[in-house]
Coordinates of N, CA and C in Angstrom, one line a residue:
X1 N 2.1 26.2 -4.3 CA 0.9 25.5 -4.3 C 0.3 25.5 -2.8
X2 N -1.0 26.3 -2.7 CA -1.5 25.7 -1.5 C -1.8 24.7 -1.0
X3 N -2.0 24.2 0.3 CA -2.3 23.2 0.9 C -3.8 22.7 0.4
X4 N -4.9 23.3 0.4 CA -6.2 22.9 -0.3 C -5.8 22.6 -1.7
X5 N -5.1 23.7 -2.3 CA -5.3 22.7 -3.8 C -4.3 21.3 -4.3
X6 N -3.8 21.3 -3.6 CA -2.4 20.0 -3.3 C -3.9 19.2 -3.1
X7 N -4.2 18.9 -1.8 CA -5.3 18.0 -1.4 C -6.0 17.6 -2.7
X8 N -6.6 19.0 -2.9 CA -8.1 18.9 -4.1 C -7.5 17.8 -5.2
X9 N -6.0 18.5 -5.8 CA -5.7 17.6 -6.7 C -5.3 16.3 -6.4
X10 N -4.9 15.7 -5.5 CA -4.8 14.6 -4.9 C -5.9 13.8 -4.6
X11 N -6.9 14.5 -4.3 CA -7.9 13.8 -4.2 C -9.2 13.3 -5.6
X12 N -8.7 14.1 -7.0 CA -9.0 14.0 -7.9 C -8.0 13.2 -8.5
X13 N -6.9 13.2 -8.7 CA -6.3 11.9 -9.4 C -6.1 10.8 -8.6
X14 N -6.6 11.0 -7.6 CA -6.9 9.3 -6.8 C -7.7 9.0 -7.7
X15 N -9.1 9.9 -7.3 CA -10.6 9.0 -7.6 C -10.5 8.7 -9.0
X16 N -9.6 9.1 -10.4 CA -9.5 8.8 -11.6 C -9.3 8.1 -12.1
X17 N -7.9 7.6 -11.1 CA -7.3 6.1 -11.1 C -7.6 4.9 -10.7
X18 N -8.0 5.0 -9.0 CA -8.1 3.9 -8.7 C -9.9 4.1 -8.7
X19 N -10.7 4.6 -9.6 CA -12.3 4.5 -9.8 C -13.0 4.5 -7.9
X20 N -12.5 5.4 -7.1 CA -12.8 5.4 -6.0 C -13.9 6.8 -6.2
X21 N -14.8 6.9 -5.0 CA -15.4 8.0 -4.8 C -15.6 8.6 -4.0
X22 N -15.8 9.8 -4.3 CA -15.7 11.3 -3.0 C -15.3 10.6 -1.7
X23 N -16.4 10.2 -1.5 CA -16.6 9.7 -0.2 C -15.6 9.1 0.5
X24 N -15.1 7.9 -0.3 CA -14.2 7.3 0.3 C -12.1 8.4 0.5
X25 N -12.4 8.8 -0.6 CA -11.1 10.1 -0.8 C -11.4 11.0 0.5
X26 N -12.4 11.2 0.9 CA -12.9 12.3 1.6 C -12.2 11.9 2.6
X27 N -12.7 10.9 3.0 CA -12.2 10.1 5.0 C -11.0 10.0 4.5
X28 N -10.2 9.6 3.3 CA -8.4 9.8 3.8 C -8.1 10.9 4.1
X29 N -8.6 11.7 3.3 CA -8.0 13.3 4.2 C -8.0 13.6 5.1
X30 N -9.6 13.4 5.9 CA -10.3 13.9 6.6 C -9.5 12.7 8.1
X31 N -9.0 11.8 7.7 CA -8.5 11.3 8.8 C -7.1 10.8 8.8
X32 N -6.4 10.6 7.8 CA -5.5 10.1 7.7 C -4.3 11.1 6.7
X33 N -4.8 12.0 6.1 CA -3.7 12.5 5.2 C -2.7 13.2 6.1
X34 N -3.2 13.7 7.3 CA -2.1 14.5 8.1 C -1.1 13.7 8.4
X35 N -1.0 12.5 8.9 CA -0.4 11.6 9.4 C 0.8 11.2 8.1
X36 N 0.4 11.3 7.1 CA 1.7 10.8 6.4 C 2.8 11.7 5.6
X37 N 3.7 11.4 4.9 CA 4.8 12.0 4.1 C 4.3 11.7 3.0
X38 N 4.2 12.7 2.3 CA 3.7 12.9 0.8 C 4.8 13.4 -0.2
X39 N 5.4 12.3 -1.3 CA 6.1 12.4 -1.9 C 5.2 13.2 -2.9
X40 N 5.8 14.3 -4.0 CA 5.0 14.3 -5.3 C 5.9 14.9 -6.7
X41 N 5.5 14.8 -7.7 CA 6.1 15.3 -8.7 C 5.5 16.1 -9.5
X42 N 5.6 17.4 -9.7 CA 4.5 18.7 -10.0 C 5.5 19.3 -11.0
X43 N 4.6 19.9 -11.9 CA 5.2 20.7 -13.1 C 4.2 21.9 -13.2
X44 N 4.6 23.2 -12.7 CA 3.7 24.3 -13.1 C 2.0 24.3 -12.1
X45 N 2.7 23.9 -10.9 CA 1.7 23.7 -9.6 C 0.2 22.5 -10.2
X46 N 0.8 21.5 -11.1 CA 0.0 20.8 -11.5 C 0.7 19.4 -11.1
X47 N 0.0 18.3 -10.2 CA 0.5 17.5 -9.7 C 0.2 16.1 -10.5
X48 N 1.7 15.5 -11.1 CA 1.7 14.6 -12.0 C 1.5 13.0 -11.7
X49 N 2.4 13.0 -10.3 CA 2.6 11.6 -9.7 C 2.8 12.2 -8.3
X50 N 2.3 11.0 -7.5 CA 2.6 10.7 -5.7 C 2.2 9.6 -4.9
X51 N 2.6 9.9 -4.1 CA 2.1 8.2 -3.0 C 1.9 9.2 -1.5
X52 N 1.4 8.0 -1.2 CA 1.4 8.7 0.5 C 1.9 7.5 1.3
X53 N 2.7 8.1 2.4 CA 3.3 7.6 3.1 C 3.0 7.2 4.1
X54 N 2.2 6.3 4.8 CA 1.5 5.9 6.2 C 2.3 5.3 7.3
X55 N 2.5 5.8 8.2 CA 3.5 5.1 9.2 C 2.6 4.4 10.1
X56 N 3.7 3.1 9.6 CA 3.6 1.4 10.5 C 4.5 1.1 11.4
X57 N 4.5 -0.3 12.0 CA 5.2 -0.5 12.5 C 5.5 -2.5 12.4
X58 N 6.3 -3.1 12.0 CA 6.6 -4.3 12.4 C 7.4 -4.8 13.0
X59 N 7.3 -5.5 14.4 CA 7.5 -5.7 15.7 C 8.2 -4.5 16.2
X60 N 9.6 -4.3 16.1 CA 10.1 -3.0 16.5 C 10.5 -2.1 15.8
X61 N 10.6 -2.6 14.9 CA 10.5 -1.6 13.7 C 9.8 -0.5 13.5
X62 N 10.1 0.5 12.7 CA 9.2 1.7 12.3 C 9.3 1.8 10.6
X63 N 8.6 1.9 10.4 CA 8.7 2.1 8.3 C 7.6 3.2 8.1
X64 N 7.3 3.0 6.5 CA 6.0 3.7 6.4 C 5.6 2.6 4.8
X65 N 4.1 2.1 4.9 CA 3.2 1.5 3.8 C 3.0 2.9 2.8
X66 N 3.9 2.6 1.4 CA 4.0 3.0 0.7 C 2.0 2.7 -0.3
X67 N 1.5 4.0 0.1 CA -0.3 3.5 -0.3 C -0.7 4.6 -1.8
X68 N -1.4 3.9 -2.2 CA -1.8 4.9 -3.3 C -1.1 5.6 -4.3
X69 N 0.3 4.5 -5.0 CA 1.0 5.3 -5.8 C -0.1 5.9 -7.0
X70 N 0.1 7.0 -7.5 CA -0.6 6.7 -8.6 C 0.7 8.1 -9.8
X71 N -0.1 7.9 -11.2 CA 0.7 8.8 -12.0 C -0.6 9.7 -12.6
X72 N -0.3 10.4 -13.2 CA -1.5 10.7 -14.4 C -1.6 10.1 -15.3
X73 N -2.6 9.8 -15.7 CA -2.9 8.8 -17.2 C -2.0 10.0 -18.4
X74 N -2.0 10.7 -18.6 CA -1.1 11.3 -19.6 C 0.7 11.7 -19.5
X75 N 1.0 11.6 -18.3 CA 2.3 11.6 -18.0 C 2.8 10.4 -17.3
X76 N 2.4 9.2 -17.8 CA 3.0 7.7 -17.9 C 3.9 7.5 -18.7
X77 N 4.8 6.5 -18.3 CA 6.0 6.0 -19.5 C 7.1 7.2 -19.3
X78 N 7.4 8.0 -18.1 CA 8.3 8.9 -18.2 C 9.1 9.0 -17.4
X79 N 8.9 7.5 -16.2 CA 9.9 7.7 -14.9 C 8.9 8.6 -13.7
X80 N 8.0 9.1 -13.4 CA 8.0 9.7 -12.7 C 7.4 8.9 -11.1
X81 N 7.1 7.9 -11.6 CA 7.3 6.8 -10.0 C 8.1 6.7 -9.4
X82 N 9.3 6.2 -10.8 CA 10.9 6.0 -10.4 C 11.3 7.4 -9.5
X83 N 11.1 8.0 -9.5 CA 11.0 9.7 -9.1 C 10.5 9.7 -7.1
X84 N 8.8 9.4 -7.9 CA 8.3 9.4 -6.1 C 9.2 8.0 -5.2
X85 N 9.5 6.9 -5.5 CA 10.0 6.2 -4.7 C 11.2 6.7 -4.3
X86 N 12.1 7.2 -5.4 CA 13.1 7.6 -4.8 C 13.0 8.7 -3.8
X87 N 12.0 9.6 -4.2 CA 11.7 10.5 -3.1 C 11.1 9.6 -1.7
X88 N 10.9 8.8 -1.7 CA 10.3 7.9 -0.9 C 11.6 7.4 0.2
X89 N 12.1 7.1 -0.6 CA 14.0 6.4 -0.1 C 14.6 7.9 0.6
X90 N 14.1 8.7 0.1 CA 15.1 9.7 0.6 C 14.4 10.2 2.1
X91 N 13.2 10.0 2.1 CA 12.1 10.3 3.4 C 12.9 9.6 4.5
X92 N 12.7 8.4 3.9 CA 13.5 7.2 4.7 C 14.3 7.2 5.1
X93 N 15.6 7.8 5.0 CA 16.9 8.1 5.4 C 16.4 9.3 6.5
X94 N 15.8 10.1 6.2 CA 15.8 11.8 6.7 C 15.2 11.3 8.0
X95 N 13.6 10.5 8.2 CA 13.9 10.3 9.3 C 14.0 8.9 10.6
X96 N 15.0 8.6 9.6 CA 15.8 7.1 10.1 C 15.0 6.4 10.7
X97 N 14.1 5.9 10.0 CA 12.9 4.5 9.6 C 13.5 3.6 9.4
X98 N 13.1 2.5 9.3 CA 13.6 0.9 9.1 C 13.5 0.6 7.7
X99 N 11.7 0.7 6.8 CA 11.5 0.2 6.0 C 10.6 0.5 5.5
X100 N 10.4 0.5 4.0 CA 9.2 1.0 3.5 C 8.8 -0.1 2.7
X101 N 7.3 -0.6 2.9 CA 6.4 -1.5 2.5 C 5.4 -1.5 1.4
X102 N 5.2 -1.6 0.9 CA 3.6 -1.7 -0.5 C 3.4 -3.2 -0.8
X103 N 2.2 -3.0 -1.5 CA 1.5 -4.4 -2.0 C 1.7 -4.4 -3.4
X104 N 1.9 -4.6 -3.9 CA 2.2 -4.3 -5.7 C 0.2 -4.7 -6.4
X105 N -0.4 -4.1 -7.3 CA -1.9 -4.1 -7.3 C -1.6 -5.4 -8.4
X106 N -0.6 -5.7 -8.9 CA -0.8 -6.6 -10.3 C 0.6 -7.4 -10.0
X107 N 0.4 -8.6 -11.2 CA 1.7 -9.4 -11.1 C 2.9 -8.8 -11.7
X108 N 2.9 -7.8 -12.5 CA 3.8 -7.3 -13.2 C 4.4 -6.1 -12.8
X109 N 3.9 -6.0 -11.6 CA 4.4 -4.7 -11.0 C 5.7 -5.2 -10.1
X110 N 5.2 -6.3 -9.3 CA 6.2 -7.3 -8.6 C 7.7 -7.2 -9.3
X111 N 8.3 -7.6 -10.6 CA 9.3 -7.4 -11.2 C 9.5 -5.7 -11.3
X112 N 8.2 -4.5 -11.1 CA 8.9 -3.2 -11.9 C 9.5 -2.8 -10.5
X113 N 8.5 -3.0 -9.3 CA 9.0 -2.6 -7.5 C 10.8 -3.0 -7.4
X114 N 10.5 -4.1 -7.5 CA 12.0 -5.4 -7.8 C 13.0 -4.5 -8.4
X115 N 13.4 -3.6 -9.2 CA 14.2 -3.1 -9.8 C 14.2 -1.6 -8.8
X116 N 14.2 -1.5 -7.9 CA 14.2 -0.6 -6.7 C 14.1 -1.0 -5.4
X117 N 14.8 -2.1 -5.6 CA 15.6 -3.0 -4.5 C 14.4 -3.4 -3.7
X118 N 13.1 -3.7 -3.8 CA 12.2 -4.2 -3.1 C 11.9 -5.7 -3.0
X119 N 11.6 -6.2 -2.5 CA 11.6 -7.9 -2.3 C 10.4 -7.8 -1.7
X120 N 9.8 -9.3 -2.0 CA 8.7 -10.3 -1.6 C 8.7 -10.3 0.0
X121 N 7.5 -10.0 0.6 CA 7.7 -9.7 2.4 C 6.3 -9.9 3.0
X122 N 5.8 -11.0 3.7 CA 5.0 -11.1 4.0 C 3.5 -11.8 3.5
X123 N 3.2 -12.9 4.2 CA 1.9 -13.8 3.5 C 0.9 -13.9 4.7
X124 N -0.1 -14.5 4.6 CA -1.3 -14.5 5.2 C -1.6 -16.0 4.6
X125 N -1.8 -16.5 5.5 CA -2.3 -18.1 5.5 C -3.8 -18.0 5.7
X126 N -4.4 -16.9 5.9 CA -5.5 -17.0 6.2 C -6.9 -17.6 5.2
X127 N -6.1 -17.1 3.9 CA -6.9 -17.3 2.7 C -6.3 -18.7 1.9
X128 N -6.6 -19.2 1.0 CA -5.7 -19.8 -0.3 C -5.0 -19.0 -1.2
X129 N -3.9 -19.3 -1.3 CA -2.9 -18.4 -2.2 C -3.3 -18.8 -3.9
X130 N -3.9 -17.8 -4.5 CA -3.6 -18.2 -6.0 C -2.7 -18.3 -6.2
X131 N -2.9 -19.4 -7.5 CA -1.6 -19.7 -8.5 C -0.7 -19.3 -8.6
X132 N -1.5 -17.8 -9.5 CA -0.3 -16.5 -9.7 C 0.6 -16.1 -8.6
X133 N 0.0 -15.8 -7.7 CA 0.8 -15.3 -6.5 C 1.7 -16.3 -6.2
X134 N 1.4 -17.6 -5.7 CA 2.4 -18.6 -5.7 C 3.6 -18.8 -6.4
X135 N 3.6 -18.7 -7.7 CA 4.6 -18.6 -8.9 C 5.1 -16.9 -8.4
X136 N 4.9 -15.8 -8.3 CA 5.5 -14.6 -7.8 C 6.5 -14.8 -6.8
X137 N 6.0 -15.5 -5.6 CA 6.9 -15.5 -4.5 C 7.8 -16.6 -4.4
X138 N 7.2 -17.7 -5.6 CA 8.4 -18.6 -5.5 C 9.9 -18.4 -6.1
X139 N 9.6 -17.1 -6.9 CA 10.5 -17.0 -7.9 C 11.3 -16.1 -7.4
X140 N 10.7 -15.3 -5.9 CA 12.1 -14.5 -5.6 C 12.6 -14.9 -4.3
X141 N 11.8 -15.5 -3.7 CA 12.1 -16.0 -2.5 C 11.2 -17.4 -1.3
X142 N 11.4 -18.3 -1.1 CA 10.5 -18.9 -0.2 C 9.4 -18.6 0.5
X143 N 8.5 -19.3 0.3 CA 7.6 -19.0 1.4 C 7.7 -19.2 2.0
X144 N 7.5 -18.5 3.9 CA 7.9 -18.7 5.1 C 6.1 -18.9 6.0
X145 N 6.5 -19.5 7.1 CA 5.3 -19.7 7.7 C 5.0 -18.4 8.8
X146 N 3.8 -18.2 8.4 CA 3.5 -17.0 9.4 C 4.1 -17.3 10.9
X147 N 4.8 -16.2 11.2 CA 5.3 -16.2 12.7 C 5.0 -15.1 13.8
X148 N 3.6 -14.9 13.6 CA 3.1 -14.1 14.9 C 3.2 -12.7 14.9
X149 N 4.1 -12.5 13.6 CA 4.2 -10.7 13.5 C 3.7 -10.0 12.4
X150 N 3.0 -8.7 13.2 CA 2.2 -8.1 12.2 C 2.1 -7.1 12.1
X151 N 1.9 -6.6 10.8 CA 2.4 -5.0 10.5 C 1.4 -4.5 11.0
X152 N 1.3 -3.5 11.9 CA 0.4 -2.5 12.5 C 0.3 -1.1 11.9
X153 N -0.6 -0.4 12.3 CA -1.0 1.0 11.8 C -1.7 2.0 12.9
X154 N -1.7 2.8 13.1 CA -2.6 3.6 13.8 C -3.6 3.3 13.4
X155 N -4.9 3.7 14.8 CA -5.9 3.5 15.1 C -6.7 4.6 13.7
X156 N -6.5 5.5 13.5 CA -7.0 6.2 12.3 C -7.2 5.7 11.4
X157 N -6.2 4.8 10.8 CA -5.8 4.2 9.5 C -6.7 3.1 9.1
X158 N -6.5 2.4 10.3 CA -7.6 0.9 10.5 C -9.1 1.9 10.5
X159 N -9.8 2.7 11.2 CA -10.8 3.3 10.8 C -11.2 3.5 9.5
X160 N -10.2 4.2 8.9 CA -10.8 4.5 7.6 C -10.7 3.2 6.3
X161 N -9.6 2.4 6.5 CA -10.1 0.9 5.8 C -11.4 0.7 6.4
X162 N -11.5 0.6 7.3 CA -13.4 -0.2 7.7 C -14.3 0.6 7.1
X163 N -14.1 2.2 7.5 CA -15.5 2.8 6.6 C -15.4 2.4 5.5
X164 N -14.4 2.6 4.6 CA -14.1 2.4 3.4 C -14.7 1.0 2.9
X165 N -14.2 0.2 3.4 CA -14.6 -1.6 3.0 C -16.4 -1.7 3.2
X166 N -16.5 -0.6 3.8 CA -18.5 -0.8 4.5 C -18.9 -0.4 3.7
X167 N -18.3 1.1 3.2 CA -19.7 1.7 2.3 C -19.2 1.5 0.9
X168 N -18.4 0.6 0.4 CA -18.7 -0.3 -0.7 C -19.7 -2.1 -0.4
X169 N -20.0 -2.1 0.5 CA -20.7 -3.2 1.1 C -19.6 -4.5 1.3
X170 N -18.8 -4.1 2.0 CA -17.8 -5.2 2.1 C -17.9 -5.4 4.0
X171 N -17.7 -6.3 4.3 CA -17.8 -7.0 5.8 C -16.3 -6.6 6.5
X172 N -16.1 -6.1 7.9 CA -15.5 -6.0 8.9 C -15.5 -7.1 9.8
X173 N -14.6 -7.7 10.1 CA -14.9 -8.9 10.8 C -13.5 -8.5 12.5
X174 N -14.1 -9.0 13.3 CA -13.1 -8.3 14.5 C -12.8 -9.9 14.8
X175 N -11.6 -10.7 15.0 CA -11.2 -11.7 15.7 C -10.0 -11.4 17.0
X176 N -10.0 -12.2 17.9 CA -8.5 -11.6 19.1 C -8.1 -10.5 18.5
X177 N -8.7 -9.5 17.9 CA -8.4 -7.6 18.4 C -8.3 -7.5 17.0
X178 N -7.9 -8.4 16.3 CA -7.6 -8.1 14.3 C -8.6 -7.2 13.6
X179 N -8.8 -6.5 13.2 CA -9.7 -6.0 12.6 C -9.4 -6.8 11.1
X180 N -10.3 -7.6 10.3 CA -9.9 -8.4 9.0 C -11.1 -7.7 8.2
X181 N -10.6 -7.3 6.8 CA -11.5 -6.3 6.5 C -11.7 -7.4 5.0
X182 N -13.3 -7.4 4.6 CA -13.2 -8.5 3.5 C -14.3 -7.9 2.3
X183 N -13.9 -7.0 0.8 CA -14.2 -6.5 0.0 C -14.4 -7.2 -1.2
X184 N -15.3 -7.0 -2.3 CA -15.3 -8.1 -3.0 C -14.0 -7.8 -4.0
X185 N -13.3 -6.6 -4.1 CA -12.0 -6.2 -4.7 C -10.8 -7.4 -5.1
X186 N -10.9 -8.2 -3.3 CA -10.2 -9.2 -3.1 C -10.6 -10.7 -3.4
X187 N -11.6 -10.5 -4.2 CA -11.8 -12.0 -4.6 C -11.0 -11.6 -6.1
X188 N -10.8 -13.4 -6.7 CA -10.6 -13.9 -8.3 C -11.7 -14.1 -8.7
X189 N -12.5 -13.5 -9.1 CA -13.7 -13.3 -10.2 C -13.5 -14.9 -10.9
X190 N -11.8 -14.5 -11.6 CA -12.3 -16.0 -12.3 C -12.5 -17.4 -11.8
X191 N -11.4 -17.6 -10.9 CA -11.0 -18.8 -10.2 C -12.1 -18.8 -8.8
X192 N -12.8 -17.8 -8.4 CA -13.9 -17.8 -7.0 C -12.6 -18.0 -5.7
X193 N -11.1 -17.5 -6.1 CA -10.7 -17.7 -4.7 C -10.7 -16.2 -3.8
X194 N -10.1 -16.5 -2.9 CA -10.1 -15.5 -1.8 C -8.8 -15.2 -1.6
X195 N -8.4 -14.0 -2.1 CA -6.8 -13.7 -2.4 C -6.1 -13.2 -1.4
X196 N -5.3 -13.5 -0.4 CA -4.0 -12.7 0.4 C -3.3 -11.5 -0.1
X197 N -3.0 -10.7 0.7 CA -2.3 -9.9 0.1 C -0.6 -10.3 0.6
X198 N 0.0 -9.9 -0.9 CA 1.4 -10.3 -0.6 C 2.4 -9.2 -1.0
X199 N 3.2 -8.4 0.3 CA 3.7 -7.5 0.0 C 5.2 -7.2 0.0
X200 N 5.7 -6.2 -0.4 CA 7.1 -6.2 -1.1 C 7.8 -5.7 0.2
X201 N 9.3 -5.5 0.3 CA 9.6 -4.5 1.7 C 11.2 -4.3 0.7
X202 N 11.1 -3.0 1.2 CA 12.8 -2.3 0.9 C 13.4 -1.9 2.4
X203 N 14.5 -2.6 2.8 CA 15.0 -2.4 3.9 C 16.7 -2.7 3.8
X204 N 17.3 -2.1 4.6 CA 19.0 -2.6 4.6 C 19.0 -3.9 6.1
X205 N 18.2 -4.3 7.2 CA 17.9 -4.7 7.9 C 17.6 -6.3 7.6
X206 N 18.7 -6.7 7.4 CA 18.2 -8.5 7.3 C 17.6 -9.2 8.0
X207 N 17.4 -8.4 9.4 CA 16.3 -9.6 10.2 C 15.2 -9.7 10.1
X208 N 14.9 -8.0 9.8 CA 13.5 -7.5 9.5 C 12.9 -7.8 8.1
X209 N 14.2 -7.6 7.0 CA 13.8 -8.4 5.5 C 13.1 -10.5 5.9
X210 N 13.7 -10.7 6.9 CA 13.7 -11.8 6.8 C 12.0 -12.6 7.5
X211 N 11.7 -11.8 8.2 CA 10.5 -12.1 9.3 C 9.2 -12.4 8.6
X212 N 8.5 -12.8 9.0 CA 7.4 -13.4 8.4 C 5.7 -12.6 8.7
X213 N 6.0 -11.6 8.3 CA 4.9 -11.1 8.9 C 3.0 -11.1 8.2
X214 N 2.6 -11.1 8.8 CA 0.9 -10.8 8.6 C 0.4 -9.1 7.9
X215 N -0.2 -9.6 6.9 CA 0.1 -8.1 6.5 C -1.4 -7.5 6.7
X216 N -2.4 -7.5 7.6 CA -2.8 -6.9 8.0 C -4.5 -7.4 7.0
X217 N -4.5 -8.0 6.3 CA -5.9 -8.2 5.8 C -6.6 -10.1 6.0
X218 N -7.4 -10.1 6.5 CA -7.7 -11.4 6.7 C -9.0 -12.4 6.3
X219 N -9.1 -12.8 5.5 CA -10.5 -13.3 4.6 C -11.5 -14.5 5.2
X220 N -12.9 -14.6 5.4 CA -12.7 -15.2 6.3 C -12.5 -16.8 5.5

């Protein structure tokens, strides 16, 4: 498979799934796809399932934010995520990274991550925590008070969240150097709250499982 049609199809079963457009698919390639490890699972140069791998950092740590899992709507129900993460785990090892991060998009994913040794990592006090969420993290682990550490990303990465959050009409807000990026994606339609993101971490590193970090989005 070539490198353009890898892209093309990557960039077509994003926009299918997660209802994104050109535009915004466009700027991940165009600025950020070099930069990461791209797990995938392909049958007959046709690409079924993948994520991309963005390299972070929390405090000294090195990982990568596991972004954009997605599958095909017709080859669901067959493992093949179970597949990309493990390909994911195996990146990880190869080149001796700390930890690999995601946000899980629903509550029921939280228990599927969970069964691939991922755990509850990271809150934002910035917002109010819904319900749901609350009931998620109380049930695998404590909630900890933010302590000053925060997952970072290259300067690219943060770029292309801001285009992206803009030209759906969502606000960029800059505080002490934060870039806090605020979309209506992130509200509860029902409840009118303002949702935190709360994300998972797979690591062998107990200090780093343990830390309290800011995960990078901030509402105002």
């Amino acid at each position: 498979m070539t490198s353009e049609n890898k892209e093309k199809q990557l960039s077509l079963l994003w926009q299918s799934i997660f209802d994104e457009d050109e535009y915004v698919t466009h700027l991940f390639f165009e600025n950020v796809y070099a930069i990461c490890q791209n797990p995938i699972i392909e049958e007959n140069e046709k690409i079924l399932s993948s994520a991309f791998l963005i390299p972070c950092t929390v405090d000294k740590y090195k990982g990568f934010y596991v972004y954009c899992a997605l599958t095909h709507c017709e080859h669901r129900g067959k493992g093949l995520m179970a597949k990309v993460l493990s390909q994911s785990s195996e990146i990880l090892k190869k080149t001796g990274y700390d930890f690999l991060l995601l946000v899980p998009a629903e509550k029921s994913l939280f228990d599927y991550y969970g069964r691939f040794g991922y755990v509850p990592f990271g809150y934002s006090f910035q917002a109010e925590i819904p319900t749901t969420y609350t009931e998620i993290t109380n049930k695998y682990s404590k909630v900890r008070a933010f302590a000053e550490t925060e997952l970072k990303f290259p300067d690219c990465v943060t770029d292309y969240w801001a285009s992206a959050v803009k030209h759906y009409g969502g606000k960029v807000i800059k505080a002490d150097g934060i870039v806090s990026l605020l979309n209506e994606k992130m509200l509860d339609s029902k409840k009118g709250r303002k949702i935190n993101n709360t994300a998972m971490i797979k690591t062998d590193i107990s200090d780093l499982r343990n830390l309290s970090c800011y995960i990078g989005i901030t509402l105002e």
